[in-house]
Amino acid sequence: MKERLRKIRHVALDMDGTIYSGGTLFDSTAPFLALLGQFGIGYTLLTNNSSKSAKDYLAHLAKLGIAATEGQLYTSTQATIEYLRTERPTLRRLFVLGTSSMSQEMAAAGFVLTADSATDEPDAVIVGFDTSLTFERLCRAAYWIKQNKPFIATHPDRICPTDQPTVLVDCGSICAALQTATGCAPAMVLGKPDPCMIRGILHRHSLAPDQLAMVGDRLYTDMAMAHRAGALGVLVLTGETNAAAANQHSPKPDLIVAGLKELGAQLRDAHRADIPA
């Protein structure tokens, strides 16, 4: 593992559950990012959470004390936009089951958003993490899916991590309700674990898969994506997954750590020879 860590030149970091929880930045995050800079390791912040736009995320990160740039951020909404442009260019009119931030980002990318009306026909239904979900719009999405409109999800997460006493029902669970109602599963699910999110980073930074570490708190998104893309999968136990579940999972993550502090210690040990005396 020490040799594998020495090869790392870029880290893809999940956000909620990995560098913060809700509105609480983990104490280990700022020191970890500083350590990456010390070793010349770049990073990209990845999130499946499509409820906020890239602009919203940058503002949220700044409020938490992380000065990220747009080039250091990649969201499932951005992955969905890229997929539609490259793979489904004929789908221009969209019924978006998502927040106003997500809808605005889709509209800014050039898509036409249809209204909640049986007469305003879309080319496809796009479902995200809709924290403003209403029964009427859920039913409208189901109606268009039943009319054989392509059903595309921004990501598969069932719940969103939170530091509040509640359960945040995420995109995967909303899609499960729609699938139960219509008998149709999403034709495409973007975001993690789709390896395209990692392949884009590899291409952008001219990296080989073994030079990238994917760090996250979920087995079925973060670790599955790392495995499928050939990157180093590092599971942190600060979010959804506990140690028992991690150890029983197959395939097992390449590395399991309590949090970013412990990962930083292992990176420091792997690069000890590079640290000036």
Short mmCIF file of N, CA, C and O in Angstrom, two decimals, residues 208-268:
data_model
loop_
_atom_site.label_atom_id
_atom_site.label_comp_id
_atom_site.label_asym_id
_atom_site.label_seq_id
_atom_site.Cartn_x
_atom_site.Cartn_y
_atom_site.Cartn_z
N ALA A 208 -2.60 8.31 -15.31
CA ALA A 208 -2.94 6.88 -15.41
C ALA A 208 -3.84 6.54 -14.22
O ALA A 208 -3.78 7.21 -13.18
N PRO A 209 -4.68 5.51 -14.33
CA PRO A 209 -5.58 5.17 -13.23
C PRO A 209 -4.89 4.96 -11.89
O PRO A 209 -5.41 5.35 -10.84
N ASP A 210 -3.66 4.36 -11.90
CA ASP A 210 -3.00 4.08 -10.63
C ASP A 210 -2.37 5.33 -10.01
O ASP A 210 -1.79 5.27 -8.93
N GLN A 211 -2.51 6.49 -10.69
CA GLN A 211 -2.03 7.76 -10.13
C GLN A 211 -3.15 8.54 -9.45
O GLN A 211 -2.93 9.63 -8.96
N LEU A 212 -4.35 7.95 -9.43
CA LEU A 212 -5.52 8.62 -8.85
C LEU A 212 -6.08 7.82 -7.69
O LEU A 212 -6.24 6.60 -7.79
N ALA A 213 -6.40 8.49 -6.61
CA ALA A 213 -7.10 7.88 -5.47
C ALA A 213 -8.50 8.46 -5.39
O ALA A 213 -8.67 9.68 -5.45
N MET A 214 -9.49 7.59 -5.29
CA MET A 214 -10.87 8.02 -5.07
C MET A 214 -11.18 7.83 -3.61
O MET A 214 -11.14 6.71 -3.09
N VAL A 215 -11.46 8.93 -2.90
CA VAL A 215 -11.70 8.90 -1.47
C VAL A 215 -13.15 9.23 -1.19
O VAL A 215 -13.64 10.29 -1.59
N GLY A 216 -13.87 8.33 -0.54
CA GLY A 216 -15.27 8.57 -0.25
C GLY A 216 -15.78 7.68 0.86
O GLY A 216 -15.06 6.83 1.39
N ASP A 217 -17.07 7.85 1.20
CA ASP A 217 -17.65 7.15 2.36
C ASP A 217 -18.66 6.08 1.96
O ASP A 217 -19.24 5.46 2.85
N ARG A 218 -18.84 5.84 0.65
CA ARG A 218 -19.88 4.90 0.23
C ARG A 218 -19.29 3.78 -0.60
O ARG A 218 -18.50 4.01 -1.53
N LEU A 219 -19.74 2.56 -0.29
CA LEU A 219 -19.27 1.39 -1.01
C LEU A 219 -19.87 1.33 -2.41
O LEU A 219 -19.16 1.05 -3.39
N TYR A 220 -21.18 1.58 -2.53
CA TYR A 220 -21.87 1.34 -3.79
C TYR A 220 -21.74 2.49 -4.78
O TYR A 220 -22.19 2.36 -5.92
N THR A 221 -21.10 3.58 -4.40
CA THR A 221 -20.85 4.66 -5.36
C THR A 221 -19.35 4.92 -5.46
O THR A 221 -18.72 4.64 -6.47
N ASP A 222 -18.76 5.47 -4.39
CA ASP A 222 -17.35 5.85 -4.41
C ASP A 222 -16.43 4.67 -4.69
O ASP A 222 -15.58 4.72 -5.58
N MET A 223 -16.57 3.60 -3.90
CA MET A 223 -15.65 2.46 -4.04
C MET A 223 -15.94 1.66 -5.31
O MET A 223 -15.03 1.16 -5.96
N ALA A 224 -17.22 1.56 -5.68
CA ALA A 224 -17.57 0.85 -6.92
C ALA A 224 -16.97 1.58 -8.12
O ALA A 224 -16.46 0.96 -9.05
N MET A 225 -17.02 2.91 -8.11
CA MET A 225 -16.47 3.68 -9.22
C MET A 225 -14.96 3.53 -9.29
O MET A 225 -14.39 3.36 -10.38
N ALA A 226 -14.29 3.59 -8.14
CA ALA A 226 -12.84 3.42 -8.12
C ALA A 226 -12.45 2.07 -8.69
O ALA A 226 -11.53 1.95 -9.51
N HIS A 227 -13.18 1.03 -8.30
CA HIS A 227 -12.89 -0.33 -8.77
C HIS A 227 -13.08 -0.44 -10.28
O HIS A 227 -12.23 -1.00 -10.99
N ARG A 228 -14.18 0.14 -10.77
CA ARG A 228 -14.48 0.05 -12.21
C ARG A 228 -13.50 0.85 -13.06
O ARG A 228 -13.24 0.49 -14.21
N ALA A 229 -12.94 1.92 -12.48
CA ALA A 229 -12.02 2.78 -13.25
C ALA A 229 -10.56 2.39 -13.06
O ALA A 229 -9.69 2.93 -13.75
N GLY A 230 -10.27 1.48 -12.14
CA GLY A 230 -8.89 1.06 -11.90
C GLY A 230 -8.11 2.01 -11.02
O GLY A 230 -6.87 1.95 -10.98
N ALA A 231 -8.81 2.89 -10.29
CA ALA A 231 -8.15 3.83 -9.38
C ALA A 231 -8.05 3.21 -7.98
O ALA A 231 -8.72 2.21 -7.68
N LEU A 232 -7.24 3.81 -7.13
CA LEU A 232 -7.12 3.37 -5.74
C LEU A 232 -8.38 3.79 -4.98
O LEU A 232 -8.71 4.98 -4.93
N GLY A 233 -9.09 2.85 -4.39
CA GLY A 233 -10.30 3.15 -3.65
C GLY A 233 -10.03 3.26 -2.16
O GLY A 233 -9.60 2.29 -1.54
N VAL A 234 -10.23 4.45 -1.59
CA VAL A 234 -9.99 4.69 -0.17
C VAL A 234 -11.32 5.01 0.50
O VAL A 234 -11.94 6.05 0.22
N LEU A 235 -11.76 4.14 1.38
CA LEU A 235 -13.02 4.34 2.10
C LEU A 235 -12.76 5.00 3.44
O LEU A 235 -11.95 4.51 4.24
N VAL A 236 -13.45 6.12 3.70
CA VAL A 236 -13.40 6.76 5.01
C VAL A 236 -14.67 6.42 5.78
O VAL A 236 -15.75 6.31 5.18
N LEU A 237 -14.53 6.23 7.08
CA LEU A 237 -15.66 5.81 7.91
C LEU A 237 -16.32 6.99 8.61
O LEU A 237 -16.80 6.88 9.74
N THR A 238 -16.36 8.15 7.92
CA THR A 238 -16.94 9.36 8.51
C THR A 238 -18.34 9.65 7.95
O THR A 238 -18.93 10.68 8.29
N GLY A 239 -18.85 8.74 7.11
CA GLY A 239 -20.16 8.98 6.50
C GLY A 239 -21.08 7.79 6.64
O GLY A 239 -21.36 7.33 7.75
N GLU A 240 -21.53 7.26 5.51
CA GLU A 240 -22.58 6.25 5.51
C GLU A 240 -22.13 4.87 5.95
O GLU A 240 -22.90 4.12 6.57
N THR A 241 -20.88 4.48 5.65
CA THR A 241 -20.44 3.10 5.82
C THR A 241 -19.69 2.89 7.13
O THR A 241 -18.82 3.70 7.49
N ASN A 242 -20.00 1.80 7.84
CA ASN A 242 -19.24 1.47 9.05
C ASN A 242 -18.21 0.39 8.74
O ASN A 242 -18.21 -0.21 7.67
N ALA A 243 -17.35 0.11 9.71
CA ALA A 243 -16.24 -0.81 9.49
C ALA A 243 -16.73 -2.23 9.18
O ALA A 243 -16.14 -2.92 8.34
N ALA A 244 -17.78 -2.67 9.87
CA ALA A 244 -18.28 -4.02 9.66
C ALA A 244 -18.75 -4.22 8.22
O ALA A 244 -18.42 -5.21 7.56
N ALA A 245 -19.53 -3.26 7.72
CA ALA A 245 -20.02 -3.35 6.34
C ALA A 245 -18.87 -3.30 5.34
O ALA A 245 -18.87 -4.02 4.34
N ALA A 246 -17.87 -2.46 5.63
CA ALA A 246 -16.72 -2.33 4.73
C ALA A 246 -15.94 -3.63 4.63
O ALA A 246 -15.54 -4.06 3.54
N ASN A 247 -15.73 -4.28 5.75
CA ASN A 247 -14.94 -5.51 5.77
C ASN A 247 -15.67 -6.70 5.16
O ASN A 247 -15.05 -7.66 4.70
N GLN A 248 -17.00 -6.64 5.14
CA GLN A 248 -17.79 -7.73 4.58
C GLN A 248 -18.06 -7.55 3.09
O GLN A 248 -18.49 -8.48 2.41
N HIS A 249 -17.77 -6.35 2.58
CA HIS A 249 -18.11 -6.03 1.18
C HIS A 249 -17.16 -6.72 0.22
O HIS A 249 -15.98 -6.90 0.50
N SER A 250 -17.68 -7.10 -0.94
CA SER A 250 -16.86 -7.68 -1.99
C SER A 250 -17.16 -6.96 -3.31
O SER A 250 -18.33 -6.89 -3.71
N PRO A 251 -16.13 -6.40 -3.97
CA PRO A 251 -14.73 -6.41 -3.55
C PRO A 251 -14.48 -5.42 -2.41
O PRO A 251 -15.14 -4.38 -2.34
N LYS A 252 -13.54 -5.76 -1.55
CA LYS A 252 -13.20 -4.91 -0.42
C LYS A 252 -12.46 -3.67 -0.92
O LYS A 252 -11.68 -3.75 -1.87
N PRO A 253 -12.71 -2.50 -0.32
CA PRO A 253 -11.95 -1.31 -0.71
C PRO A 253 -10.45 -1.55 -0.59
O PRO A 253 -10.00 -2.33 0.24
N ASP A 254 -9.68 -0.87 -1.42
CA ASP A 254 -8.23 -1.03 -1.37
C ASP A 254 -7.66 -0.61 -0.03
O ASP A 254 -6.70 -1.20 0.48
N LEU A 255 -8.27 0.42 0.54
CA LEU A 255 -7.79 0.95 1.82
C LEU A 255 -9.00 1.47 2.61
O LEU A 255 -9.86 2.15 2.06
N ILE A 256 -9.06 1.13 3.89
CA ILE A 256 -10.12 1.59 4.79
C ILE A 256 -9.47 2.38 5.91
O ILE A 256 -8.56 1.88 6.59
N VAL A 257 -9.89 3.64 6.10
CA VAL A 257 -9.33 4.48 7.15
C VAL A 257 -10.48 5.14 7.93
O VAL A 257 -11.59 5.29 7.41
N ALA A 258 -10.18 5.55 9.14
CA ALA A 258 -11.20 6.19 9.96
C ALA A 258 -11.64 7.52 9.36
O ALA A 258 -12.81 7.90 9.43
N GLY A 259 -10.69 8.25 8.79
CA GLY A 259 -11.00 9.55 8.21
C GLY A 259 -9.80 10.11 7.48
O GLY A 259 -8.78 9.44 7.28
N LEU A 260 -9.89 11.39 7.08
CA LEU A 260 -8.82 12.01 6.31
C LEU A 260 -7.54 12.16 7.12
O LEU A 260 -6.44 12.14 6.55
N LYS A 261 -7.63 12.30 8.41
CA LYS A 261 -6.44 12.42 9.26
C LYS A 261 -5.59 11.16 9.11
O LYS A 261 -4.36 11.23 8.94
N GLU A 262 -6.23 10.00 9.17
CA GLU A 262 -5.51 8.73 9.06
C GLU A 262 -4.96 8.53 7.64
O GLU A 262 -3.85 8.02 7.47
N LEU A 263 -5.72 8.94 6.64
CA LEU A 263 -5.22 8.84 5.27
C LEU A 263 -4.01 9.76 5.09
O LEU A 263 -3.01 9.38 4.46
N GLY A 264 -4.09 10.96 5.65
CA GLY A 264 -2.97 11.88 5.58
C GLY A 264 -1.72 11.29 6.21
O GLY A 264 -0.61 11.45 5.68
N ALA A 265 -1.88 10.60 7.34
CA ALA A 265 -0.73 9.98 8.02
C ALA A 265 -0.10 8.91 7.13
O ALA A 265 1.14 8.80 7.05
N GLN A 266 -0.92 8.14 6.43
CA GLN A 266 -0.38 7.11 5.54
C GLN A 266 0.31 7.73 4.33
O GLN A 266 1.35 7.23 3.87
N LEU A 267 -0.25 8.82 3.79
CA LEU A 267 0.39 9.51 2.68
C LEU A 267 1.73 10.10 3.12
O LEU A 267 2.74 10.01 2.40
N ARG A 268 1.76 10.68 4.31
CA ARG A 268 2.99 11.26 4.84
C ARG A 268 4.06 10.18 5.00
O ARG A 268 5.22 10.38 4.66
#
